[in-house]
Short mmCIF file of the C-alpha atoms (twelve columns), coordinates in Angstrom:
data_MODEL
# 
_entry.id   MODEL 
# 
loop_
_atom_site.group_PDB 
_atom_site.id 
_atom_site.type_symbol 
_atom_site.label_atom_id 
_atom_site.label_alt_id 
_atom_site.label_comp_id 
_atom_site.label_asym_id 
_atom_site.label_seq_id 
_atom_site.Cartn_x 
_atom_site.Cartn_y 
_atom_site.Cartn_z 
_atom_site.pdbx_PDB_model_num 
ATOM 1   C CA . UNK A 1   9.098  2.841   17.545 1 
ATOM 2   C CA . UNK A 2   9.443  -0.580  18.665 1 
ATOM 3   C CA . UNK A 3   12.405 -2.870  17.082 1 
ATOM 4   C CA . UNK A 4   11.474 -4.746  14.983 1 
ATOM 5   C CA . UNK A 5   12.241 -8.782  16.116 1 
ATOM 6   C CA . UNK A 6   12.158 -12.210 13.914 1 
ATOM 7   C CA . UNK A 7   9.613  -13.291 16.002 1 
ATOM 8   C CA . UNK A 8   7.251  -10.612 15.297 1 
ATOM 9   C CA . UNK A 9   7.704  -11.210 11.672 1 
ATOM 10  C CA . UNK A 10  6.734  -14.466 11.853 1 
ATOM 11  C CA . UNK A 11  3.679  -12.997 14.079 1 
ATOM 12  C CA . UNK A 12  2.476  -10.925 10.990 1 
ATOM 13  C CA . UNK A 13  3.003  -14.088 8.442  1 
ATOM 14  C CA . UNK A 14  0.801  -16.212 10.705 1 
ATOM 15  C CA . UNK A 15  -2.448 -15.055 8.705  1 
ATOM 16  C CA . UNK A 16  -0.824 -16.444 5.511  1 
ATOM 17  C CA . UNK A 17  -2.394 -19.659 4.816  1 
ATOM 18  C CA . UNK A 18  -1.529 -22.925 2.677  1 
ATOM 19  C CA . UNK A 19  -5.054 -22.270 0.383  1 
ATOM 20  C CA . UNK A 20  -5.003 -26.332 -0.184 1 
ATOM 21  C CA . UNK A 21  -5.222 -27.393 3.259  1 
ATOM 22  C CA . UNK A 22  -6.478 -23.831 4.994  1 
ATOM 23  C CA . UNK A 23  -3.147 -24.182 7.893  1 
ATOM 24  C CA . UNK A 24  -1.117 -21.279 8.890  1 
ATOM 25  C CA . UNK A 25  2.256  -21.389 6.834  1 
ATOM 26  C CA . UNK A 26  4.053  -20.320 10.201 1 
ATOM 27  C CA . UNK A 27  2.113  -23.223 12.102 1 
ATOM 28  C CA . UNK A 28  3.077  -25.720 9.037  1 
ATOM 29  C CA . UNK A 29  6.682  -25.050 9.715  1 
ATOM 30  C CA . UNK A 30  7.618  -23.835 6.247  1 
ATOM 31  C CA . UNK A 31  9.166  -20.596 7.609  1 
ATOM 32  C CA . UNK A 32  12.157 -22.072 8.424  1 
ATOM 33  C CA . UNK A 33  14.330 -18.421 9.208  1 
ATOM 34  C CA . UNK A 34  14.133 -14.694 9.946  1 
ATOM 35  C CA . UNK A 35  16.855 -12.465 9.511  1 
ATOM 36  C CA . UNK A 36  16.259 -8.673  10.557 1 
ATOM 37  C CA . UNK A 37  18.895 -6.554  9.876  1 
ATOM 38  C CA . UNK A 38  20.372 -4.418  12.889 1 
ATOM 39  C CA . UNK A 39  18.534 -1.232  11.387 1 
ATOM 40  C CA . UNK A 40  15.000 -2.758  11.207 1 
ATOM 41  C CA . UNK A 41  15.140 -2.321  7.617  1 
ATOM 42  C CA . UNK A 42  16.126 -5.192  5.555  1 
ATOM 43  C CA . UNK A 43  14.410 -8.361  6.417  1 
ATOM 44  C CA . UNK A 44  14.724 -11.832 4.956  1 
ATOM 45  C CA . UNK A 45  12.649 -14.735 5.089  1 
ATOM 46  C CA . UNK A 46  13.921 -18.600 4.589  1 
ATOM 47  C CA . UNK A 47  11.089 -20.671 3.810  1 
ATOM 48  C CA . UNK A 48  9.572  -23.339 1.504  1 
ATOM 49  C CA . UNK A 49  6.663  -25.041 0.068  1 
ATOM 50  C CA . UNK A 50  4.809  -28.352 1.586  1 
ATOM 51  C CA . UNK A 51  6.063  -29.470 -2.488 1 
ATOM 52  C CA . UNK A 52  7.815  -28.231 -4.882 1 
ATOM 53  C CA . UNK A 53  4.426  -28.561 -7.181 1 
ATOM 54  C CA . UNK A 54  2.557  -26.684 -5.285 1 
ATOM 55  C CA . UNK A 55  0.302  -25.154 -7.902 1 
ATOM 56  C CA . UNK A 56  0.054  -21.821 -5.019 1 
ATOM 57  C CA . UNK A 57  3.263  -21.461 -4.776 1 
ATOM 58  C CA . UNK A 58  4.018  -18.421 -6.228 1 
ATOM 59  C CA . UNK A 59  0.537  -16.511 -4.523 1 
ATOM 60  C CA . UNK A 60  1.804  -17.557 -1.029 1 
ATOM 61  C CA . UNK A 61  5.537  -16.027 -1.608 1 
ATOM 62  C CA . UNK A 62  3.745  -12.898 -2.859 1 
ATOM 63  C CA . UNK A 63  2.053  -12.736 0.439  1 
ATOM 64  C CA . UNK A 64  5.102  -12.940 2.340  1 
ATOM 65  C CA . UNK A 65  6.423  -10.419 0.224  1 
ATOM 66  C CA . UNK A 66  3.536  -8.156  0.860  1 
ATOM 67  C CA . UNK A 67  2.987  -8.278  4.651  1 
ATOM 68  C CA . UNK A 68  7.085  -7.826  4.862  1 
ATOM 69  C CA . UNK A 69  7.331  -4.654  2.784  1 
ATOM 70  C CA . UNK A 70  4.405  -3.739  4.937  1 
ATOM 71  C CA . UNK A 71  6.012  -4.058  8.169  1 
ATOM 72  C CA . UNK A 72  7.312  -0.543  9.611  1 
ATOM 73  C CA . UNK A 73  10.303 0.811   9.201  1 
ATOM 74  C CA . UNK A 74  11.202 -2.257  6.637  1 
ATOM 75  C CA . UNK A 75  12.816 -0.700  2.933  1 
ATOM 76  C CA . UNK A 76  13.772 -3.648  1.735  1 
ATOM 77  C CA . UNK A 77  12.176 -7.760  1.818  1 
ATOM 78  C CA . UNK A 78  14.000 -10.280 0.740  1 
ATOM 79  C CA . UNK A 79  11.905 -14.496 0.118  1 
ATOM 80  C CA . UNK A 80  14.734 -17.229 -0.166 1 
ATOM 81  C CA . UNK A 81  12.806 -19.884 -1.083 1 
ATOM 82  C CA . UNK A 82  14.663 -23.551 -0.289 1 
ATOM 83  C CA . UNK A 83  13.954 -27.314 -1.113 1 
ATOM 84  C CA . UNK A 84  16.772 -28.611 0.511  1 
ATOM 85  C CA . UNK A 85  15.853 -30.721 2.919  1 
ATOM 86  C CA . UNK A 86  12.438 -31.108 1.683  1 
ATOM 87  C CA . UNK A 87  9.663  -30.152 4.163  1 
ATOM 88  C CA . UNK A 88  8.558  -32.986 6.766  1 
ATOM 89  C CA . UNK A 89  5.730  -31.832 9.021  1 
ATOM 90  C CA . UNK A 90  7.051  -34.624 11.165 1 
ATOM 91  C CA . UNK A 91  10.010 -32.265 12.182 1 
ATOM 92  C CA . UNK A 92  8.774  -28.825 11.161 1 
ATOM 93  C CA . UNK A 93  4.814  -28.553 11.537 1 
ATOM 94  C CA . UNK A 94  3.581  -26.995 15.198 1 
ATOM 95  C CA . UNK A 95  2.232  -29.822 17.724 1 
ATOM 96  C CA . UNK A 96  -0.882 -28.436 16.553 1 
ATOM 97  C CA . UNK A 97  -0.761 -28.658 13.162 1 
ATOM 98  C CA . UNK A 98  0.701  -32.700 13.656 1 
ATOM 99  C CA . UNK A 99  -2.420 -33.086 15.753 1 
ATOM 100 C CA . UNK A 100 -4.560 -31.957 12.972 1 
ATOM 101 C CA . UNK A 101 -3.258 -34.135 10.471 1 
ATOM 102 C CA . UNK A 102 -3.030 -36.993 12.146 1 
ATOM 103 C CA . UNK A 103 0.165  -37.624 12.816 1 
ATOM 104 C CA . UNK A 104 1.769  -38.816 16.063 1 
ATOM 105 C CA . UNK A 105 5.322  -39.788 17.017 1 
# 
């Protein structure tokens, strides 16, 4: 069995979409940490929302939820869900993702 990295967590959340504006929540930038625990079987997710109004909200952290518990070898998912700083897809959002909003440096 394969160890299980941050960076293939954040692999399996790519398919998780914002529903409002159909972008990857990875490629937004709103997963802002991983933590795997040495063992493979705790992880924890840092993220947040593109506002705190966001009327999806609580279907997208469900997601997260899901596709973590589903990961092998993983007992135990943990969503800490932060406003502070608020998210700027200036700093956080993939070059991509910038491009395809229309906003340049």
């Amino acid at each position: 069995m394969s160890e299980l990295t941050p960076e293939a967590v954040r692999e399996a959340l790519k398919p998780v979409v914002d529903p409002e504006i159909y972008i990857s929540i990875v490629e937004l930038g709103l997963i802002r940490g991983v933590e795997v625990a040495p063992d493979g079987r705790k992880v924890k997710v840092t993220m947040t929302l593109t506002t705190p109004f966001c009327p999806e909200g609580p279907m997208i952290i469900e997601q997260v939820k899901q596709i973590i518990a589903a990961l092998p070898g993983v007992q135990e998912s943990e969503v800490d869900l932060q406003w502070n700083p608020p998210w700027d897809p200036r700093t956080e959002a993939s070059d991509e993702v910038k491009a395809e909003l229309g906003i340049w440096d």
